[in-house]
Amino acid sequence: MLFENHEFVFYDGAMGTMLQKSGLKPGERPDLMNIALPEAVENVHRLYVEAGSDVICTNTFGSNADALSGTGHSPEEVIAAAVAIAKRASGGKAKVALDIGPTGQIMEPMGDLEAERAYELFKQQALAGEKAGADFAAIETMSDIEEMKAAIMAVTENTHLPVLATMTFDKTGRTFMGCTPELFAEIAESAGAYAIGLNCSLEPVEMLETAERIAKATKLPLIVKPNAGLPDSVSGSYDTGPQEFAQQMKPFAKIGARLLGGCCGTTPEYIRELRKAFLG
């Protein structure tokens, strides 16, 4: 078992909002900074490692072939650079997870993306990540259970990378595409995920009920990665600070959450406070 000696495993926090402080402009692709400004990406990773992250996620959230089409860069190039950057930053102190997000397309029958095409896109990412030396695949922020299933199977059927899988749920306890926590748990577990949970969309206190439903529906380790509340439309700062975020996260320990981190708006200081709240 992975992390068998850890009661809690701490992820990192946001990448995009951190890179915005390092020169990423609106409309620019964060993953291309792996090529153009690798030192900026490495610095973000290093700050999370110094804050106590046990797992850092590569800057590859949207690095699939369709999304990168026209950029002059392939998934293999972007992912190889991203994994190398993360491994340098980790210094052997943290594991590196290949970050895989949604394709950015809507799957059939509501959209045009065929399941076979989604599978091939994720397979290409997974193979590139394994070749580059990633320790895990972190499939994140999914709202379509069919897309999540395609991603998990593309990883588990073509690589040896353990899968950490999270979907994003709203306050009603459903994803944007209508998936329930119970259905997600059933399909993700049967597809071969190592750990499952939820990320993005909400602050910790708003996620607790949905997280409980996932925990009751599976025996897999539970992942929780909330946002830092909502951003201010003027300043861009988020309304849930590091200490409040960490205190809101504490009840998740009682329902069995083991992998903990942050999503949009969180910074290394959030991870530092999170470790303090759980480990003292």
mmCIF file of C-alpha atoms in Angstrom:
data_model
loop_
_atom_site.group_PDB
_atom_site.id
_atom_site.type_symbol
_atom_site.label_atom_id
_atom_site.label_comp_id
_atom_site.label_asym_id
_atom_site.label_seq_id
_atom_site.Cartn_x
_atom_site.Cartn_y
_atom_site.Cartn_z
ATOM 1 C CA MET A 1 0.000 0.000 0.000
ATOM 2 C CA LEU A 2 1.158 3.529 -0.750
ATOM 3 C CA PHE A 3 1.809 5.853 2.177
ATOM 4 C CA GLU A 4 1.113 2.997 4.595
ATOM 5 C CA ASN A 5 3.100 4.770 7.312
ATOM 6 C CA HIS A 6 1.165 8.024 6.980
ATOM 7 C CA GLU A 7 -2.042 8.757 8.859
ATOM 8 C CA PHE A 8 -2.494 11.788 6.619
ATOM 9 C CA VAL A 9 -0.966 12.652 3.237
ATOM 10 C CA PHE A 10 -0.776 16.299 2.214
ATOM 11 C CA TYR A 11 -1.125 17.451 -1.366
ATOM 12 C CA ASP A 12 -0.081 20.856 -2.615
ATOM 13 C CA GLY A 13 -2.455 23.735 -3.361
ATOM 14 C CA ALA A 14 -3.289 25.781 -6.430
ATOM 15 C CA MET A 15 -0.903 26.103 -9.351
ATOM 16 C CA GLY A 16 -2.699 28.531 -11.693
ATOM 17 C CA THR A 17 -3.303 31.289 -9.163
ATOM 18 C CA MET A 18 0.303 30.975 -7.986
ATOM 19 C CA LEU A 19 1.634 31.246 -11.561
ATOM 20 C CA GLN A 20 -0.443 34.381 -12.093
ATOM 21 C CA LYS A 21 1.800 36.002 -9.497
ATOM 22 C CA SER A 22 4.799 34.909 -11.578
ATOM 23 C CA GLY A 23 3.745 36.516 -14.834
ATOM 24 C CA LEU A 24 1.020 34.269 -16.260
ATOM 25 C CA LYS A 25 -1.365 36.565 -18.124
ATOM 26 C CA PRO A 26 -5.117 36.057 -18.621
ATOM 27 C CA GLY A 27 -5.772 33.730 -21.535
ATOM 28 C CA GLU A 28 -2.287 32.203 -21.509
ATOM 29 C CA ARG A 29 -1.819 28.468 -21.003
ATOM 30 C CA PRO A 30 -0.250 27.657 -17.613
ATOM 31 C CA ASP A 31 1.261 24.402 -18.902
ATOM 32 C CA LEU A 32 3.315 26.189 -21.560
ATOM 33 C CA MET A 33 5.232 27.869 -18.741
ATOM 34 C CA ASN A 34 6.902 24.468 -18.311
ATOM 35 C CA ILE A 35 8.673 25.316 -21.576
ATOM 36 C CA ALA A 36 8.861 29.113 -21.463
ATOM 37 C CA LEU A 37 9.457 29.787 -17.748
ATOM 38 C CA PRO A 38 10.407 26.522 -16.032
ATOM 39 C CA GLU A 39 12.049 28.332 -13.136
ATOM 40 C CA ALA A 40 8.716 29.968 -12.219
ATOM 41 C CA VAL A 41 6.942 26.598 -12.142
ATOM 42 C CA GLU A 42 9.776 25.021 -10.180
ATOM 43 C CA ASN A 43 9.616 27.794 -7.614
ATOM 44 C CA VAL A 44 5.897 27.158 -7.008
ATOM 45 C CA HIS A 45 6.527 23.440 -6.514
ATOM 46 C CA ARG A 46 9.441 24.144 -4.187
ATOM 47 C CA LEU A 47 7.359 26.468 -2.030
ATOM 48 C CA TYR A 48 4.779 23.701 -1.582
ATOM 49 C CA VAL A 49 7.462 21.145 -0.693
ATOM 50 C CA GLU A 50 8.893 23.569 1.868
ATOM 51 C CA ALA A 51 5.375 24.023 3.281
ATOM 52 C CA GLY A 52 5.109 20.266 3.827
ATOM 53 C CA SER A 53 3.393 18.809 0.760
ATOM 54 C CA ASP A 54 3.911 15.046 0.479
ATOM 55 C CA VAL A 55 2.525 15.026 -3.090
ATOM 56 C CA ILE A 56 2.971 17.756 -5.681
ATOM 57 C CA CYS A 57 0.973 17.799 -8.923
ATOM 58 C CA THR A 58 2.599 18.586 -12.235
ATOM 59 C CA ASN A 59 1.632 21.695 -14.170
ATOM 60 C CA THR A 60 -0.203 19.651 -16.817
ATOM 61 C CA PHE A 61 -3.898 20.032 -16.000
ATOM 62 C CA GLY A 62 -4.973 20.545 -19.632
ATOM 63 C CA SER A 63 -2.021 19.017 -21.469
ATOM 64 C CA ASN A 64 -3.869 16.765 -23.901
ATOM 65 C CA ALA A 65 -3.265 16.605 -27.647
ATOM 66 C CA ASP A 66 -6.480 18.349 -28.653
ATOM 67 C CA ALA A 67 -5.983 21.226 -26.224
ATOM 68 C CA LEU A 68 -2.341 21.682 -27.244
ATOM 69 C CA SER A 69 -3.123 21.563 -30.972
ATOM 70 C CA GLY A 70 -1.762 24.680 -32.632
ATOM 71 C CA THR A 71 0.631 25.570 -29.822
ATOM 72 C CA GLY A 72 3.633 23.916 -31.435
ATOM 73 C CA HIS A 73 4.079 21.633 -28.437
ATOM 74 C CA SER A 74 3.049 18.003 -27.895
ATOM 75 C CA PRO A 75 1.749 16.380 -24.693
ATOM 76 C CA GLU A 76 4.963 14.357 -24.508
ATOM 77 C CA GLU A 77 7.100 17.512 -24.596
ATOM 78 C CA VAL A 78 5.024 19.472 -22.093
ATOM 79 C CA ILE A 79 4.577 16.542 -19.700
ATOM 80 C CA ALA A 80 8.250 15.512 -19.805
ATOM 81 C CA ALA A 81 9.248 19.071 -18.941
ATOM 82 C CA ALA A 82 6.628 19.302 -16.194
ATOM 83 C CA VAL A 83 7.616 16.054 -14.483
ATOM 84 C CA ALA A 84 11.311 16.960 -14.632
ATOM 85 C CA ILE A 85 10.560 20.345 -13.063
ATOM 86 C CA ALA A 86 8.481 18.792 -10.270
ATOM 87 C CA LYS A 87 11.079 16.127 -9.532
ATOM 88 C CA ARG A 88 13.826 18.753 -9.275
ATOM 89 C CA ALA A 89 11.701 20.828 -6.944
ATOM 90 C CA SER A 90 10.747 17.863 -4.779
ATOM 91 C CA GLY A 91 14.348 17.024 -3.979
ATOM 92 C CA GLY A 92 13.179 13.546 -3.064
ATOM 93 C CA LYS A 93 10.985 14.937 -0.280
ATOM 94 C CA ALA A 94 7.646 14.637 -2.118
ATOM 95 C CA LYS A 95 6.052 12.301 -4.626
ATOM 96 C CA VAL A 96 5.153 13.649 -8.066
ATOM 97 C CA ALA A 97 1.629 13.175 -9.437
ATOM 98 C CA LEU A 98 0.890 13.625 -13.137
ATOM 99 C CA ASP A 99 -1.994 16.081 -13.104
ATOM 100 C CA ILE A 100 -4.758 15.204 -15.601
ATOM 101 C CA GLY A 101 -7.797 17.418 -15.980
ATOM 102 C CA PRO A 102 -10.855 17.225 -18.253
ATOM 103 C CA THR A 103 -10.314 17.347 -21.997
ATOM 104 C CA GLY A 104 -12.236 20.612 -22.215
ATOM 105 C CA GLN A 105 -14.778 18.980 -24.538
ATOM 106 C CA ILE A 106 -18.255 17.596 -23.876
ATOM 107 C CA MET A 107 -18.676 13.878 -24.423
ATOM 108 C CA GLU A 108 -21.379 12.193 -26.432
ATOM 109 C CA PRO A 109 -24.379 12.216 -26.486
ATOM 110 C CA MET A 110 -24.508 15.811 -25.216
ATOM 111 C CA GLY A 111 -21.338 16.793 -27.069
ATOM 112 C CA ASP A 112 -19.076 15.628 -29.868
ATOM 113 C CA LEU A 113 -16.266 13.889 -27.969
ATOM 114 C CA GLU A 114 -16.389 10.133 -28.430
ATOM 115 C CA ALA A 115 -15.406 7.901 -25.492
ATOM 116 C CA GLU A 116 -12.710 6.254 -27.615
ATOM 117 C CA ARG A 117 -11.129 9.616 -28.405
ATOM 118 C CA ALA A 118 -11.177 10.676 -24.752
ATOM 119 C CA TYR A 119 -9.514 7.382 -23.817
ATOM 120 C CA GLU A 120 -6.754 7.919 -26.400
ATOM 121 C CA LEU A 121 -6.105 11.477 -25.204
ATOM 122 C CA PHE A 122 -5.754 10.330 -21.605
ATOM 123 C CA LYS A 123 -3.671 7.306 -22.616
ATOM 124 C CA GLN A 124 -1.180 9.564 -24.370
ATOM 125 C CA GLN A 125 -0.876 11.734 -21.269
ATOM 126 C CA ALA A 126 -0.509 8.744 -18.960
ATOM 127 C CA LEU A 127 2.191 7.091 -21.043
ATOM 128 C CA ALA A 128 4.126 10.340 -21.250
ATOM 129 C CA GLY A 129 3.853 10.825 -17.490
ATOM 130 C CA GLU A 130 5.019 7.316 -16.672
ATOM 131 C CA LYS A 131 7.938 7.581 -19.103
ATOM 132 C CA ALA A 132 8.967 10.880 -17.508
ATOM 133 C CA GLY A 133 8.996 9.329 -14.048
ATOM 134 C CA ALA A 134 5.760 10.418 -12.356
ATOM 135 C CA ASP A 135 4.804 8.442 -9.243
ATOM 136 C CA PHE A 136 1.000 8.746 -9.597
ATOM 137 C CA ALA A 137 -1.684 10.062 -11.886
ATOM 138 C CA ALA A 138 -3.973 12.644 -10.277
ATOM 139 C CA ILE A 139 -7.192 12.917 -12.303
ATOM 140 C CA GLU A 140 -8.921 16.077 -11.108
ATOM 141 C CA THR A 141 -11.917 18.392 -11.474
ATOM 142 C CA MET A 142 -14.011 16.017 -13.556
ATOM 143 C CA SER A 143 -17.777 16.584 -13.832
ATOM 144 C CA ASP A 144 -18.670 13.858 -16.359
ATOM 145 C CA ILE A 145 -18.502 10.339 -14.923
ATOM 146 C CA GLU A 146 -17.972 8.851 -18.394
ATOM 147 C CA GLU A 147 -14.958 11.087 -18.908
ATOM 148 C CA MET A 148 -13.657 10.130 -15.466
ATOM 149 C CA LYS A 149 -14.088 6.446 -16.282
ATOM 150 C CA ALA A 150 -12.222 6.872 -19.582
ATOM 151 C CA ALA A 151 -9.374 8.658 -17.801
ATOM 152 C CA ILE A 152 -8.996 6.080 -15.025
ATOM 153 C CA MET A 153 -9.076 3.168 -17.441
ATOM 154 C CA ALA A 154 -6.628 4.853 -19.806
ATOM 155 C CA VAL A 155 -4.143 5.095 -16.940
ATOM 156 C CA THR A 156 -4.717 1.714 -15.296
ATOM 157 C CA GLU A 157 -4.810 -0.259 -18.551
ATOM 158 C CA ASN A 158 -1.673 1.267 -20.051
ATOM 159 C CA THR A 159 0.636 2.182 -17.159
ATOM 160 C CA HIS A 160 1.586 1.120 -13.650
ATOM 161 C CA LEU A 161 0.699 4.532 -12.182
ATOM 162 C CA PRO A 162 -1.695 4.440 -9.202
ATOM 163 C CA VAL A 163 -4.691 6.717 -9.803
ATOM 164 C CA LEU A 164 -5.870 9.446 -7.445
ATOM 165 C CA ALA A 165 -9.283 10.525 -8.766
ATOM 166 C CA THR A 166 -11.428 13.507 -7.785
ATOM 167 C CA MET A 167 -14.604 15.026 -9.193
ATOM 168 C CA THR A 168 -16.025 18.475 -8.554
ATOM 169 C CA PHE A 169 -19.452 18.715 -6.911
ATOM 170 C CA ASP A 170 -21.747 21.679 -6.279
ATOM 171 C CA LYS A 171 -23.717 22.441 -3.119
ATOM 172 C CA THR A 172 -26.493 20.047 -4.170
ATOM 173 C CA GLY A 173 -24.072 17.104 -4.018
ATOM 174 C CA ARG A 174 -24.010 16.561 -7.768
ATOM 175 C CA THR A 175 -21.499 17.387 -10.454
ATOM 176 C CA PHE A 176 -22.333 19.831 -13.243
ATOM 177 C CA MET A 177 -23.217 16.822 -15.404
ATOM 178 C CA GLY A 178 -25.427 15.304 -12.707
ATOM 179 C CA CYS A 179 -23.197 12.575 -11.244
ATOM 180 C CA THR A 180 -23.861 11.646 -7.610
ATOM 181 C CA PRO A 181 -21.128 10.859 -5.051
ATOM 182 C CA GLU A 182 -22.333 7.253 -4.819
ATOM 183 C CA LEU A 183 -22.188 6.655 -8.565
ATOM 184 C CA PHE A 184 -18.739 8.206 -8.747
ATOM 185 C CA ALA A 185 -17.476 5.992 -5.928
ATOM 186 C CA GLU A 186 -18.864 2.852 -7.524
ATOM 187 C CA ILE A 187 -17.473 3.517 -11.001
ATOM 188 C CA ALA A 188 -14.101 4.896 -9.914
ATOM 189 C CA GLU A 189 -13.485 1.963 -7.588
ATOM 190 C CA SER A 190 -14.469 -0.606 -10.207
ATOM 191 C CA ALA A 191 -12.268 1.141 -12.811
ATOM 192 C CA GLY A 192 -9.235 0.705 -10.574
ATOM 193 C CA ALA A 193 -8.671 4.004 -8.736
ATOM 194 C CA TYR A 194 -6.361 3.843 -5.725
ATOM 195 C CA ALA A 195 -7.967 6.775 -3.865
ATOM 196 C CA ILE A 196 -10.990 8.955 -4.658
ATOM 197 C CA GLY A 197 -12.622 12.150 -3.494
ATOM 198 C CA LEU A 198 -13.535 15.683 -4.460
ATOM 199 C CA ASN A 199 -11.815 18.924 -5.351
ATOM 200 C CA CYS A 200 -12.536 22.501 -6.459
ATOM 201 C CA SER A 201 -15.830 24.481 -6.592
ATOM 202 C CA LEU A 202 -16.443 24.869 -2.851
ATOM 203 C CA GLU A 203 -14.738 25.794 0.411
ATOM 204 C CA PRO A 204 -14.215 22.996 2.969
ATOM 205 C CA VAL A 205 -17.351 23.485 5.060
ATOM 206 C CA GLU A 206 -19.507 23.226 1.941
ATOM 207 C CA MET A 207 -17.922 19.901 0.937
ATOM 208 C CA LEU A 208 -18.358 17.916 4.119
ATOM 209 C CA GLU A 209 -21.745 16.325 3.402
ATOM 210 C CA THR A 210 -20.714 15.225 -0.100
ATOM 211 C CA ALA A 211 -17.414 13.869 1.222
ATOM 212 C CA GLU A 212 -19.339 11.841 3.827
ATOM 213 C CA ARG A 213 -21.449 10.314 1.069
ATOM 214 C CA ILE A 214 -18.346 9.270 -0.861
ATOM 215 C CA ALA A 215 -16.762 7.846 2.294
ATOM 216 C CA LYS A 216 -19.853 5.736 3.004
ATOM 217 C CA ALA A 217 -19.880 4.392 -0.560
ATOM 218 C CA THR A 218 -16.273 3.159 -0.718
ATOM 219 C CA LYS A 219 -13.437 1.693 1.329
ATOM 220 C CA LEU A 220 -10.837 3.486 -0.756
ATOM 221 C CA PRO A 221 -8.770 6.294 0.822
ATOM 222 C CA LEU A 222 -10.637 9.606 0.699
ATOM 223 C CA ILE A 223 -9.199 12.740 -0.978
ATOM 224 C CA VAL A 224 -10.390 16.267 -0.107
ATOM 225 C CA LYS A 225 -9.062 19.354 -1.950
ATOM 226 C CA PRO A 226 -11.384 22.376 -1.530
ATOM 227 C CA ASN A 227 -11.076 25.918 -2.810
ATOM 228 C CA ALA A 228 -10.182 28.839 -0.581
ATOM 229 C CA GLY A 229 -13.739 30.114 -0.762
ATOM 230 C CA LEU A 230 -14.649 32.567 -3.516
ATOM 231 C CA PRO A 231 -12.437 35.182 -5.200
ATOM 232 C CA ASP A 232 -13.132 38.880 -4.813
ATOM 233 C CA SER A 233 -14.116 40.278 -8.203
ATOM 234 C CA VAL A 234 -11.875 43.330 -7.739
ATOM 235 C CA SER A 235 -8.800 42.167 -5.828
ATOM 236 C CA GLY A 236 -8.882 38.518 -6.890
ATOM 237 C CA SER A 237 -8.112 37.420 -3.324
ATOM 238 C CA TYR A 238 -10.097 34.546 -1.833
ATOM 239 C CA ASP A 239 -12.381 34.980 1.168
ATOM 240 C CA THR A 240 -11.281 31.961 3.248
ATOM 241 C CA GLY A 241 -7.846 32.519 4.755
ATOM 242 C CA PRO A 242 -5.249 29.834 5.567
ATOM 243 C CA GLN A 243 -6.130 29.407 9.245
ATOM 244 C CA GLU A 244 -9.895 29.361 8.663
ATOM 245 C CA PHE A 245 -9.388 26.908 5.788
ATOM 246 C CA ALA A 246 -7.352 24.581 8.007
ATOM 247 C CA GLN A 247 -9.926 24.693 10.799
ATOM 248 C CA GLN A 248 -12.755 23.957 8.354
ATOM 249 C CA MET A 249 -10.781 20.914 7.174
ATOM 250 C CA LYS A 250 -10.472 19.286 10.614
ATOM 251 C CA PRO A 251 -13.916 17.551 10.573
ATOM 252 C CA PHE A 252 -12.838 15.576 7.493
ATOM 253 C CA ALA A 253 -10.525 13.509 9.681
ATOM 254 C CA LYS A 254 -13.567 12.095 11.487
ATOM 255 C CA ILE A 255 -15.037 10.738 8.245
ATOM 256 C CA GLY A 256 -11.802 9.075 7.197
ATOM 257 C CA ALA A 257 -10.156 11.575 4.847
ATOM 258 C CA ARG A 258 -6.482 10.707 4.415
ATOM 259 C CA LEU A 259 -5.283 12.765 1.439
ATOM 260 C CA LEU A 260 -5.713 16.477 2.036
ATOM 261 C CA GLY A 261 -4.839 19.586 0.061
ATOM 262 C CA GLY A 262 -6.178 22.674 -1.618
ATOM 263 C CA CYS A 263 -7.467 23.812 -4.975
ATOM 264 C CA CYS A 264 -8.164 27.296 -6.396
ATOM 265 C CA GLY A 265 -6.889 30.160 -4.283
ATOM 266 C CA THR A 266 -4.848 28.070 -1.867
ATOM 267 C CA THR A 267 -1.133 28.752 -1.428
ATOM 268 C CA PRO A 268 1.800 27.189 0.437
ATOM 269 C CA GLU A 269 0.634 28.975 3.577
ATOM 270 C CA TYR A 270 -2.654 27.026 3.396
ATOM 271 C CA ILE A 271 -0.755 23.736 3.277
ATOM 272 C CA ARG A 272 1.449 24.827 6.166
ATOM 273 C CA GLU A 273 -1.612 25.656 8.287
ATOM 274 C CA LEU A 274 -3.324 22.431 7.185
ATOM 275 C CA ARG A 275 -0.398 20.325 8.400
ATOM 276 C CA LYS A 276 -0.356 22.251 11.657
ATOM 277 C CA ALA A 277 -4.072 21.672 12.219
ATOM 278 C CA PHE A 278 -3.809 17.911 11.609
ATOM 279 C CA LEU A 279 -0.379 17.116 13.023
ATOM 280 C CA GLY A 280 0.071 19.817 15.637
#
